[in-house]
Coordinates of C-alpha atoms in Angstrom, one line a residue:
M22 CA -72.3 -52.4 44.8
D23 CA -71.0 -54.6 42.0
E24 CA -73.4 -53.2 39.5
N25 CA -72.5 -49.6 40.5
N26 CA -68.8 -50.5 40.3
L27 CA -69.2 -52.1 36.9
S28 CA -71.2 -49.2 35.6
D29 CA -68.5 -46.8 36.8
S30 CA -65.7 -48.8 35.0
D31 CA -67.8 -48.9 31.9
T32 CA -68.2 -45.2 32.0
D33 CA -64.5 -44.6 32.4
N34 CA -63.7 -47.0 29.5
K35 CA -66.2 -45.2 27.4
D36 CA -64.8 -41.8 28.2
T37 CA -61.3 -43.0 27.3
C38 CA -62.4 -44.4 24.0
D39 CA -64.2 -41.1 23.2
N40 CA -61.0 -39.2 24.0
N41 CA -58.9 -41.4 21.8
H42 CA -61.4 -41.1 19.0
I43 CA -61.3 -37.3 19.3
N44 CA -57.5 -37.3 19.2
R45 CA -57.4 -39.5 16.1
N46 CA -59.9 -37.2 14.4
R47 CA -57.8 -34.2 15.2
N48 CA -54.6 -35.9 13.9
N49 CA -56.3 -37.0 10.7
K50 CA -57.6 -33.5 10.2
R51 CA -54.2 -31.9 10.6
L52 CA -52.5 -34.5 8.3
K53 CA -55.1 -33.7 5.6
I54 CA -54.3 -30.0 6.0
Q55 CA -50.6 -30.7 5.6
S56 CA -51.0 -32.8 2.4
S57 CA -53.4 -30.3 0.8
P58 CA -52.5 -29.0 -2.8
S59 CA -51.8 -25.5 -1.4
D60 CA -48.7 -26.8 0.4
G61 CA -47.5 -28.7 -2.6
G62 CA -47.7 -32.1 -0.9
T63 CA -49.4 -35.3 -2.2
S64 CA -48.5 -37.9 0.4
N65 CA -50.6 -38.8 3.4
S66 CA -47.5 -40.0 5.3
P67 CA -46.8 -38.3 8.6
F68 CA -43.3 -37.6 7.1
S69 CA -44.6 -35.7 4.1
N70 CA -43.7 -32.4 5.8
V71 CA -40.0 -33.4 5.5
E72 CA -40.0 -34.0 1.8
Q73 CA -40.4 -30.4 0.8
P74 CA -37.3 -29.1 2.4
D75 CA -35.4 -32.0 1.0
A76 CA -36.2 -30.9 -2.5
A77 CA -35.4 -27.3 -1.7
S78 CA -32.1 -28.2 -0.2
T79 CA -31.1 -30.3 -3.2
S80 CA -31.6 -27.3 -5.5
N81 CA -29.5 -25.2 -3.2
D82 CA -26.5 -27.5 -2.6
N83 CA -24.3 -25.0 -4.4
C84 CA -25.1 -22.3 -2.0
S85 CA -22.9 -20.9 0.8
P86 CA -21.9 -23.1 3.7
S87 CA -24.2 -21.1 6.0
T88 CA -27.2 -22.1 3.7
R89 CA -26.4 -25.8 4.0
T90 CA -26.1 -25.4 7.7
R91 CA -29.6 -24.0 8.0
T92 CA -31.0 -26.8 5.8
K93 CA -29.3 -29.5 7.9
N94 CA -30.7 -28.0 11.1
Y95 CA -34.1 -27.9 9.6
R96 CA -34.0 -31.7 8.8
N97 CA -32.9 -32.6 12.3
R98 CA -35.5 -30.4 13.9
N99 CA -38.4 -32.0 11.8
Y100 CA -37.1 -35.5 12.5
R101 CA -37.1 -34.9 16.2
N102 CA -40.6 -33.4 16.0
N103 CA -42.0 -36.3 14.0
R104 CA -40.6 -38.8 16.5
R105 CA -42.2 -36.7 19.2
E106 CA -45.4 -36.8 17.3
D107 CA -45.5 -40.6 17.1
S108 CA -45.1 -40.9 20.9
S109 CA -47.5 -38.1 21.8
A110 CA -50.8 -40.1 21.9
N111 CA -51.1 -39.5 25.7
E112 CA -50.4 -35.8 25.4
S113 CA -53.1 -33.1 25.3
G114 CA -54.5 -32.2 21.9
E115 CA -53.8 -28.5 22.4
D116 CA -50.0 -29.1 23.1
E117 CA -49.8 -31.4 20.1
E118 CA -51.5 -28.9 17.9
A119 CA -49.1 -26.1 19.0
V120 CA -46.1 -28.4 18.2
M121 CA -47.4 -29.2 14.7
E122 CA -48.2 -25.6 13.9
E123 CA -44.6 -24.6 15.0
N124 CA -43.2 -27.3 12.7
N125 CA -45.2 -26.1 9.8
A126 CA -44.6 -22.4 10.3
E127 CA -41.0 -22.1 11.5
P128 CA -39.1 -24.0 8.8
N129 CA -41.0 -22.5 5.9
F130 CA -40.5 -19.0 7.3
S131 CA -36.8 -19.2 8.1
F132 CA -35.8 -21.1 4.9
D133 CA -37.8 -19.0 2.5
E134 CA -36.7 -15.8 4.2
Y135 CA -33.0 -16.7 4.0
S136 CA -33.1 -17.8 0.4
S137 CA -35.0 -14.7 -0.8
S138 CA -33.2 -12.2 1.4
P139 CA -31.3 -9.5 -0.5
E140 CA -28.5 -9.8 2.1
S141 CA -27.9 -13.5 1.3
S142 CA -25.5 -12.8 -1.5
S143 CA -23.3 -10.6 0.7
T144 CA -23.4 -13.3 3.4
V145 CA -22.1 -15.8 0.8
I146 CA -19.2 -13.4 0.0
L147 CA -18.2 -13.0 3.6
E148 CA -18.2 -16.8 4.1
R149 CA -16.0 -17.3 1.0
D150 CA -13.6 -14.5 2.2
T151 CA -13.4 -16.3 5.6
D152 CA -12.6 -19.6 3.8
S153 CA -9.9 -17.9 1.7
D154 CA -8.3 -16.3 4.8
T155 CA -7.4 -19.7 6.0
E156 CA -5.1 -20.3 3.0
E157 CA -1.5 -19.4 3.4
P158 CA -0.4 -16.6 1.0
Q159 CA 1.8 -17.6 -1.8
V160 CA 4.6 -15.2 -0.8
L161 CA 5.0 -17.1 2.5
K162 CA 5.6 -20.3 0.6
K163 CA 8.7 -18.9 -1.1
Q164 CA 12.0 -20.6 -0.2
K165 CA 13.7 -18.7 2.6
P166 CA 17.3 -17.5 1.8
K167 CA 20.2 -18.9 3.7
H168 CA 22.9 -17.0 5.5
T169 CA 26.1 -16.6 3.5
W170 CA 27.9 -14.2 5.8
Y171 CA 28.8 -14.6 9.5
V172 CA 30.3 -12.0 11.7
V173 CA 32.9 -13.9 13.8
P174 CA 34.6 -15.8 10.9
E175 CA 34.7 -12.6 8.8
V176 CA 36.3 -10.6 11.7
L177 CA 38.9 -13.3 12.1
K178 CA 39.7 -13.3 8.4
R179 CA 40.2 -9.6 8.4
Q180 CA 42.5 -9.5 11.4
L181 CA 44.5 -12.8 11.4
G182 CA 46.7 -14.6 8.9
Y183 CA 47.6 -14.1 5.3
S184 CA 44.0 -13.5 4.3
S185 CA 43.9 -10.3 6.4
K186 CA 45.7 -8.6 3.5
L187 CA 43.0 -9.6 1.1
H188 CA 40.0 -8.8 3.3
T189 CA 40.1 -5.1 3.4
A190 CA 37.8 -2.8 5.4
E191 CA 35.8 -1.9 2.3
L192 CA 35.2 -5.5 1.4
F193 CA 34.1 -6.3 4.9
R194 CA 31.8 -3.3 4.9
N195 CA 30.2 -4.2 1.6
Q196 CA 29.7 -7.9 2.6
C197 CA 28.2 -6.8 5.9
Y198 CA 25.9 -4.3 4.2
G199 CA 24.6 -6.9 1.7
S200 CA 24.1 -9.7 4.2
L201 CA 20.9 -11.2 5.4
H202 CA 22.2 -10.9 8.9
C203 CA 22.0 -7.1 8.9
V204 CA 18.6 -6.9 7.2
Q205 CA 17.0 -9.2 9.8
R206 CA 18.5 -7.3 12.7
L207 CA 17.3 -3.8 11.7
E208 CA 15.5 -2.0 14.5
L209 CA 14.5 1.6 15.2
M210 CA 17.4 3.7 16.7
Y211 CA 15.7 7.0 17.0
K212 CA 13.3 9.5 15.4
L213 CA 14.3 12.9 14.0
E214 CA 11.5 15.3 14.9
E215 CA 11.6 18.8 13.5
H216 CA 8.9 19.0 10.8
F217 CA 5.2 20.0 11.2
G218 CA 3.8 18.0 8.4
C219 CA 4.2 14.7 6.5
V220 CA 7.8 14.0 5.4
N221 CA 7.8 13.3 1.7
S222 CA 11.5 13.3 0.8
L223 CA 14.7 11.9 2.2
N224 CA 18.2 12.0 0.7
F225 CA 21.7 11.2 1.9
Y226 CA 24.7 13.3 1.0
P227 CA 26.9 11.2 -1.4
D228 CA 29.3 10.3 1.4
G229 CA 26.5 9.6 3.8
S230 CA 27.4 12.2 6.4
L231 CA 24.3 14.3 6.1
L232 CA 20.6 13.7 5.5
A233 CA 18.1 16.1 4.0
S234 CA 14.3 15.8 4.5
G235 CA 11.5 17.7 2.9
S236 CA 7.9 18.1 4.2
D237 CA 4.5 19.4 3.7
D238 CA 5.4 22.3 6.0
L239 CA 7.5 23.7 3.1
Y240 CA 10.7 23.4 5.0
I241 CA 13.8 21.4 4.3
V242 CA 15.9 20.2 7.2
V243 CA 19.6 19.1 7.0
W244 CA 20.5 16.6 9.7
D245 CA 23.6 15.2 11.3
W246 CA 21.7 11.9 11.5
K247 CA 24.4 10.0 13.4
V248 CA 23.8 12.1 16.5
G249 CA 20.2 13.1 15.7
K250 CA 21.0 16.8 15.4
C251 CA 19.3 19.4 13.2
L252 CA 22.0 21.5 11.5
V253 CA 19.9 23.8 9.2
K254 CA 16.2 24.3 8.7
Y255 CA 15.1 26.7 5.9
L256 CA 12.0 27.7 4.1
T257 CA 12.0 26.5 0.5
K258 CA 9.7 29.2 -0.9
H259 CA 7.6 26.5 -2.5
R260 CA 3.9 27.2 -2.5
M261 CA 2.8 23.7 -1.9
N262 CA 4.0 20.3 -0.6
V263 CA 7.7 19.6 -1.0
F264 CA 8.0 16.2 -2.8
Q265 CA 11.8 15.8 -3.4
S266 CA 15.1 17.2 -2.0
K267 CA 18.4 16.2 -3.5
F268 CA 22.0 17.0 -2.6
L269 CA 24.3 18.1 -5.5
H270 CA 27.8 16.6 -5.3
I271 CA 29.5 20.0 -5.7
S272 CA 32.5 21.1 -3.6
G273 CA 32.2 24.1 -1.3
D274 CA 28.8 25.2 -0.1
L275 CA 26.0 22.7 0.2
H276 CA 23.6 22.7 -2.8
I277 CA 20.1 21.3 -2.4
A278 CA 17.6 21.0 -5.2
S279 CA 13.9 20.6 -4.5
C280 CA 10.6 20.2 -6.3
S281 CA 7.1 20.6 -5.2
R282 CA 3.4 20.2 -6.0
D283 CA 3.4 23.7 -7.3
G284 CA 5.7 22.5 -10.2
Q285 CA 8.7 24.6 -9.3
V286 CA 12.3 23.3 -9.3
R287 CA 14.5 25.3 -6.9
I288 CA 18.1 25.4 -5.8
A289 CA 19.3 26.5 -2.4
R290 CA 23.0 27.2 -1.5
L291 CA 23.8 26.8 2.1
S292 CA 27.0 28.1 3.7
N293 CA 29.1 26.1 6.1
E294 CA 28.1 28.4 8.9
G295 CA 24.4 27.4 8.5
G296 CA 23.0 30.2 6.5
V297 CA 21.1 30.2 3.2
R298 CA 23.2 32.2 0.7
E299 CA 20.9 31.7 -2.3
N300 CA 17.4 30.3 -3.0
R301 CA 16.2 30.7 -6.5
K302 CA 14.0 29.0 -9.0
L303 CA 15.5 26.9 -11.8
G304 CA 12.3 26.1 -13.8
C305 CA 8.7 25.3 -13.5
H306 CA 6.3 22.5 -14.8
K307 CA 2.7 23.1 -15.6
A308 CA 1.7 20.6 -13.0
A309 CA 3.1 18.9 -9.9
C310 CA 6.7 17.8 -10.0
H311 CA 7.3 14.6 -8.0
K312 CA 10.9 13.5 -8.6
L313 CA 14.4 14.7 -9.5
T314 CA 17.5 12.9 -10.5
V315 CA 21.1 14.1 -10.6
L316 CA 23.7 13.0 -13.2
P317 CA 26.8 11.4 -11.6
D318 CA 29.3 12.9 -14.1
Q319 CA 27.5 16.2 -14.4
P320 CA 26.5 17.3 -10.9
Q321 CA 25.4 20.8 -12.1
I322 CA 22.6 19.3 -14.1
I323 CA 19.2 18.2 -12.6
L324 CA 16.5 16.3 -14.5
S325 CA 12.9 16.7 -13.3
A326 CA 9.7 14.9 -14.3
G327 CA 6.2 16.4 -13.8
E328 CA 2.6 15.5 -14.1
D329 CA 2.5 17.6 -17.3
G330 CA 4.3 14.7 -19.0
V331 CA 7.5 16.7 -19.5
V332 CA 11.1 16.1 -18.5
L333 CA 13.2 19.2 -18.0
S334 CA 16.9 19.6 -17.7
H335 CA 18.1 22.3 -15.3
D336 CA 21.6 23.6 -15.3
I337 CA 22.4 25.6 -12.2
R338 CA 24.9 27.7 -14.2
K339 CA 22.1 28.8 -16.6
T340 CA 18.9 30.9 -16.1
K341 CA 16.6 28.8 -18.3
S342 CA 15.6 25.1 -18.4
D343 CA 15.9 22.9 -21.4
H344 CA 13.1 20.8 -22.7
I345 CA 14.2 17.1 -23.0
V346 CA 11.1 15.0 -23.8
N347 CA 7.3 15.2 -23.7
V348 CA 5.8 11.8 -23.0
K349 CA 2.5 11.3 -24.9
V350 CA 0.2 8.4 -25.7
D351 CA -2.4 8.8 -28.4
G352 CA -2.0 12.5 -28.3
R353 CA -2.4 13.0 -24.6
H354 CA 0.2 13.7 -22.0
V355 CA 1.2 10.9 -19.6
P356 CA 1.7 12.3 -16.0
L357 CA 5.1 11.3 -14.7
Y358 CA 5.7 10.3 -11.1
S359 CA 9.3 9.0 -11.2
I360 CA 12.6 9.6 -13.0
H361 CA 16.0 7.9 -12.4
G362 CA 19.3 8.2 -14.2
H363 CA 21.4 5.3 -15.3
P364 CA 24.4 4.9 -12.9
L365 CA 26.9 4.3 -15.6
R366 CA 25.5 5.5 -18.9
T367 CA 24.6 9.0 -17.7
H368 CA 22.9 10.0 -20.9
E369 CA 20.1 7.4 -20.3
F370 CA 17.2 7.7 -17.8
C371 CA 14.0 5.9 -17.1
V372 CA 10.6 7.5 -16.3
G373 CA 7.3 6.0 -15.0
G374 CA 3.9 7.6 -14.7
Q375 CA 0.2 7.1 -15.2
D376 CA 0.3 4.0 -17.4
D377 CA 1.8 0.6 -17.1
M378 CA 5.0 1.3 -19.0
V379 CA 8.5 2.1 -17.8
R380 CA 10.2 4.1 -20.6
V381 CA 14.0 4.6 -21.2
Y382 CA 15.2 7.6 -23.1
D383 CA 18.5 8.8 -24.4
Q384 CA 19.1 12.5 -23.9
R385 CA 20.9 12.6 -27.3
K386 CA 17.8 11.3 -29.1
T387 CA 14.5 11.8 -27.4
A388 CA 12.2 11.6 -30.4
S389 CA 11.5 8.0 -29.5
T390 CA 11.9 5.7 -26.6
L391 CA 15.0 3.6 -26.3
F392 CA 13.3 0.7 -24.4
T393 CA 9.9 0.1 -22.8
Y394 CA 9.1 -2.4 -20.1
H395 CA 5.8 -3.6 -18.7
P396 CA 4.8 -6.8 -16.8
F397 CA 2.3 -8.3 -19.2
K398 CA 1.9 -9.1 -22.9
K399 CA -0.8 -7.7 -25.2
S400 CA -2.2 -11.1 -25.8
E401 CA -2.9 -11.7 -22.1
P402 CA -6.0 -10.4 -20.3
N403 CA -5.7 -6.7 -19.3
Y404 CA -5.4 -7.5 -15.7
Y405 CA -3.2 -4.4 -15.2
R406 CA -5.5 -2.0 -17.0
G407 CA -5.8 1.2 -15.1
L408 CA -2.6 0.7 -13.0
H409 CA 0.3 3.0 -13.2
V410 CA 4.0 3.2 -12.1
T411 CA 4.6 5.0 -8.9
S412 CA 8.3 4.5 -8.8
A413 CA 11.0 3.1 -11.1
M414 CA 14.8 3.0 -10.6
Y415 CA 18.0 1.2 -11.8
N416 CA 20.0 -1.2 -9.7
Y417 CA 23.7 -0.5 -8.8
N418 CA 25.0 -1.2 -12.3
G419 CA 22.0 -0.4 -14.5
E420 CA 21.3 -4.0 -15.6
E421 CA 17.9 -4.1 -13.9
I422 CA 15.0 -1.8 -13.4
L423 CA 12.7 -2.0 -10.4
A424 CA 9.1 -0.7 -10.8
S425 CA 6.3 -0.4 -8.2
Y426 CA 2.7 -0.4 -9.4
N427 CA -0.3 1.1 -7.6
D428 CA -2.7 -1.6 -6.2
A429 CA -0.4 -4.2 -7.6
D430 CA 3.0 -5.8 -6.9
I431 CA 6.6 -4.8 -7.5
F432 CA 8.3 -6.1 -10.7
L433 CA 11.9 -6.5 -11.6
F434 CA 12.9 -6.1 -15.3
D435 CA 16.1 -7.1 -17.0
V436 CA 17.1 -4.3 -19.3
N437 CA 17.8 -6.9 -22.1
S438 CA 14.4 -8.6 -21.7
P439 CA 11.6 -7.9 -24.3
P440 CA 8.4 -6.0 -23.3
G441 CA 5.9 -8.1 -21.4
E442 CA 8.4 -10.1 -19.5
Y443 CA 9.8 -9.6 -16.0
V444 CA 12.4 -11.4 -13.9
H445 CA 10.9 -11.3 -10.4
K446 CA 7.7 -10.2 -8.7
Y447 CA 7.5 -9.2 -5.1
E448 CA 4.2 -9.5 -3.2
G449 CA 2.7 -8.8 0.2
H450 CA 2.6 -5.0 0.5
R451 CA -0.1 -2.6 -0.5
N452 CA 0.5 0.5 -2.6
G453 CA -2.7 2.5 -3.1
A454 CA -2.8 5.6 -0.9
T455 CA 0.2 7.7 -2.0
I456 CA 2.9 7.9 -4.7
K457 CA 4.9 5.3 -3.0
G458 CA 8.6 4.7 -3.5
V459 CA 10.7 1.6 -3.9
S460 CA 14.4 1.0 -3.6
F461 CA 17.2 -1.5 -3.7
Y462 CA 19.1 -2.2 -0.5
G463 CA 22.7 -3.4 -0.4
P464 CA 25.9 -2.4 -2.3
K465 CA 25.0 -5.0 -5.0
S466 CA 21.2 -4.5 -4.8
E467 CA 20.8 -7.7 -2.9
F468 CA 17.4 -6.8 -1.4
I469 CA 14.2 -4.9 -2.4
V470 CA 12.6 -2.5 0.1
S471 CA 9.3 -0.8 0.0
G472 CA 6.8 0.9 2.2
S473 CA 3.1 0.0 2.5
D474 CA -0.3 1.4 3.2
C475 CA -0.4 -0.8 6.3
G476 CA 2.4 1.2 7.9
N477 CA 5.0 -1.5 7.6
V478 CA 8.4 -1.6 5.7
F479 CA 8.9 -4.8 3.7
F480 CA 12.2 -6.3 2.7
W481 CA 12.4 -9.0 0.0
E482 CA 15.5 -11.1 -1.0
K483 CA 15.9 -10.3 -4.7
N484 CA 16.4 -13.8 -6.1
T485 CA 14.1 -15.9 -3.9
E486 CA 11.3 -13.2 -3.7
A487 CA 10.9 -14.2 0.0
I488 CA 10.0 -11.6 2.7
V489 CA 12.9 -11.5 5.1
Q490 CA 12.0 -8.5 7.2
C491 CA 8.8 -6.6 8.1
M492 CA 8.8 -3.7 10.6
L493 CA 6.3 -1.1 11.6
G494 CA 7.5 2.2 10.1
D495 CA 4.6 4.6 10.5
D496 CA 2.1 5.0 13.3
S497 CA -0.3 7.0 11.0
G498 CA -0.5 4.1 8.6
V499 CA 1.5 4.8 5.4
V500 CA 5.2 4.6 4.6
N501 CA 6.0 6.3 1.3
C502 CA 9.7 7.2 1.4
L503 CA 12.8 5.1 2.0
E504 CA 16.4 6.1 1.8
P505 CA 19.2 3.5 2.2
H506 CA 22.5 4.7 3.3
P507 CA 25.0 4.8 0.4
Q508 CA 27.8 3.0 2.4
L509 CA 26.5 1.5 5.6
P510 CA 23.7 -1.0 6.5
Y511 CA 21.4 1.8 7.7
I512 CA 18.1 3.0 6.3
C513 CA 15.8 6.0 6.9
T514 CA 12.0 6.0 6.4
S515 CA 9.2 8.5 6.5
G516 CA 5.5 8.7 5.8
L517 CA 2.4 10.4 7.2
D518 CA 4.1 10.8 10.6
W519 CA 5.9 14.1 11.2
D520 CA 9.3 12.5 11.8
V521 CA 12.1 10.6 10.2
K522 CA 12.9 7.2 11.5
V523 CA 16.5 5.9 11.5
W524 CA 17.0 2.1 11.4
V525 CA 20.2 0.3 12.3
P526 CA 21.2 -3.5 12.5
S527 CA 21.5 -3.6 16.3
C528 CA 18.8 -6.1 17.2
E529 CA 20.3 -9.2 19.0
T530 CA 17.8 -11.7 17.6
E531 CA 16.2 -12.5 14.3
P532 CA 12.6 -11.4 13.7
T533 CA 9.9 -13.9 14.3
L534 CA 7.4 -12.3 11.9
E535 CA 4.5 -13.8 13.7
K536 CA 2.0 -11.2 12.5
L537 CA 3.2 -11.3 8.9
P538 CA 0.5 -13.8 7.6
Q539 CA -2.2 -11.6 9.0
I540 CA -0.7 -8.4 7.6
I541 CA -0.3 -10.0 4.1
K542 CA -3.9 -11.3 4.1
K543 CA -5.3 -8.0 5.2
N544 CA -3.3 -6.2 2.5
K545 CA -4.5 -8.6 -0.2
K546 CA -8.1 -8.4 1.0
L547 CA -8.1 -4.6 1.1
R548 CA -6.5 -4.4 -2.3
S549 CA -9.1 -6.7 -3.9
T550 CA -12.0 -5.2 -2.0
L551 CA -11.3 -1.5 -2.5
G552 CA -9.9 -1.5 -6.0
L553 CA -11.1 1.5 -8.0
A554 CA -13.4 2.4 -5.1
A555 CA -10.4 3.5 -3.1
D556 CA -9.9 6.6 -5.3
A557 CA -12.4 8.7 -3.3
P558 CA -11.0 8.0 0.1
V559 CA -7.4 8.6 -1.2
L560 CA -8.3 11.9 -2.7
W561 CA -10.1 12.9 0.5
M562 CA -7.0 12.0 2.6
L563 CA -4.7 13.9 0.3
W564 CA -6.9 16.9 0.4
Q565 CA -7.0 16.8 4.2
R566 CA -3.2 16.6 4.3
L567 CA -2.9 19.5 1.9
R568 CA -5.4 21.7 3.8
R569 CA -3.8 20.8 7.2
S570 CA -0.3 21.5 6.0
G571 CA -1.4 24.7 4.3
S572 CA -3.1 26.1 7.3
S573 CA -0.2 25.3 9.6
V574 CA 2.3 27.0 7.3
Q575 CA 0.1 30.0 6.9
R576 CA -0.1 30.3 10.7
E577 CA 3.6 29.9 11.2
L578 CA 4.4 32.5 8.5
R579 CA 2.1 35.0 10.1
E580 CA 3.9 34.5 13.4
M581 CA 7.2 35.1 11.6
N582 CA 5.8 38.2 9.8
F583 CA 6.2 36.6 6.4
G584 CA 2.7 37.5 5.3
S585 CA 0.4 35.2 3.6
L586 CA 1.0 32.7 0.8
D587 CA -1.5 31.5 -1.7
F588 CA -1.5 27.7 -1.4
G589 CA -4.1 27.3 -4.1
A590 CA -2.1 29.1 -6.8
S591 CA -1.9 27.5 -10.2
S592 CA 1.4 26.2 -11.2
G593 CA 1.0 27.1 -14.9
S594 CA -1.3 27.3 -17.8
D595 CA -3.1 24.5 -19.5
D596 CA -1.7 25.1 -22.9
D597 CA 0.0 21.9 -24.2
D598 CA 2.1 23.5 -26.9
D599 CA 5.8 22.7 -26.5
E600 CA 7.0 26.1 -27.5
D601 CA 4.8 27.8 -25.0
L602 CA 6.1 25.3 -22.4
N603 CA 9.7 26.3 -23.1
E604 CA 8.8 30.0 -22.8
T605 CA 7.0 29.3 -19.6
N606 CA 10.0 27.4 -18.1
G607 CA 12.5 30.0 -19.0
D608 CA 10.9 33.5 -18.9
D609 CA 8.3 33.5 -16.2
E610 CA 9.6 34.6 -12.8
D611 CA 7.6 34.7 -9.6
E612 CA 7.4 37.8 -7.5
D613 CA 9.0 36.0 -4.6
D614 CA 12.2 35.6 -6.6
E615 CA 13.0 39.3 -6.1
D616 CA 14.3 38.5 -2.7
D617 CA 15.9 35.1 -3.4
N618 CA 19.2 36.0 -1.9
D619 CA 17.9 37.2 1.5
N620 CA 18.4 35.1 4.6
G621 CA 15.1 35.8 6.3
S622 CA 14.0 32.2 6.1
I623 CA 16.9 30.7 8.0
D624 CA 16.4 28.6 11.1
F625 CA 19.6 28.1 13.0
T626 CA 20.8 25.0 14.7
S627 CA 20.0 26.3 18.2
E628 CA 16.3 26.2 17.3
C629 CA 16.3 22.6 16.2
T630 CA 15.3 19.7 18.5
T631 CA 15.4 16.0 18.1
S632 CA 14.3 13.0 20.1

């Protein structure tokens, strides 16, 4: 019995020794495979499989954060596996072999695949964009303006005591209009709905009693905006989108001038009873005409700027237009998008177009520019190369010029400053989808207001450059037209929506602007990301608008038995000779002018609806 028991124990010990010997041989064999020259390793240490990723990670320390995260996880995983390998003497050889093979295969596969993947560069960009999104935009760091006007004390000053004789109603109104209090309490009062297309133009009558709006549907509507009532709606006889409508300060009948994508400048005379007495063409550009301006001391004269680079003067008492200036650079025409007259020196006007300059001309001497303004110097890097002016206008006394640039910011120039210098810059909005306008707000131009491609309306305080108000102004996404009231703290806006929005300072609390940082970051990101690549989507969007508006007007005209209009008609020849241009502006008459004085295009007040 003892011998048998002894022999059995010896047999067990022998088997255990044999198993340990086999396990040691397998481990040594695997370690030799790991340190073979094909793997680039030279050490026989069990931790030699960790040295390779260390070297790789050192050479990639400047990679994206996601790369460093993967390397760190790789180190931790191998460290745990090697610790597990040291304590795995009692485990089966097959399990240990599977663990070692996983350690050898998984890190090399994942790290090499990530470092050589063609998508790794895009991943780095996304990580950097995410990091930059955490930074606060510079415009939000601007010093916030303080309130300088309070309602209750001003009302008491106006009604009580000796000072009531000094604080007139006009002074009270102007101080209220230019106060931060009214800007921060603007809210939507109602929408004026009568158009069947995007509203591109808004203009108040000089006394602020009426509002005129022009649209892609080729109609102009005259509103009694205080009660939200449509007074007159008439067909302009333009062939393409109406871009501008302006009241002329002439006594008697209402006179409204309009311009369009077809290049025509037209004048309509409306009677007090609501009928159109006259609708005729004053002149025509060879390309689209975007803006008009009316001279304060000569209300019968209208200046127009077109994409043919020409400024025309139209006198409603004459039958022909006068050629004022032809803007050229290096022998080529500069398409013009904006024109505005000096409020005091009426012989001066400024234009902006498809380059970075705002030019000032004198009608008495247009052979050369009077002044030029742009936001950078020639010695600086051409950061603004390829940008152009979408809108430029004077302030209330003509001492400053405000210019909005596409895919850039808004700049304020002093008329006495040299070229390449600006006084203020206003950031946060995005101007890339349409020919977007910009305007002063307040009787003394205390604020700057502009629309944006994000669908919001931005207000900046002029001196501090801080954003003091941001409100959603268009559900379709773009606000391109703003019209402050000439006397009261009201403002009307329009864009891709088929309505006009009226804003009044009736909100009881100041805005929190909680979403403003996200809006500004998104605008900045889209501006830097899209860049020049945004041209194709913008052209596609404008083409869709044009086709949609054209088809709707064609259908409506057929229903009204007006026949068919050619929406693709050319607005003029391509000849660049100035003499031919004058002949074209004065002598060519469209066939539709034969019945200019008929009233067949009138829509009476009873057919107008608002909400």
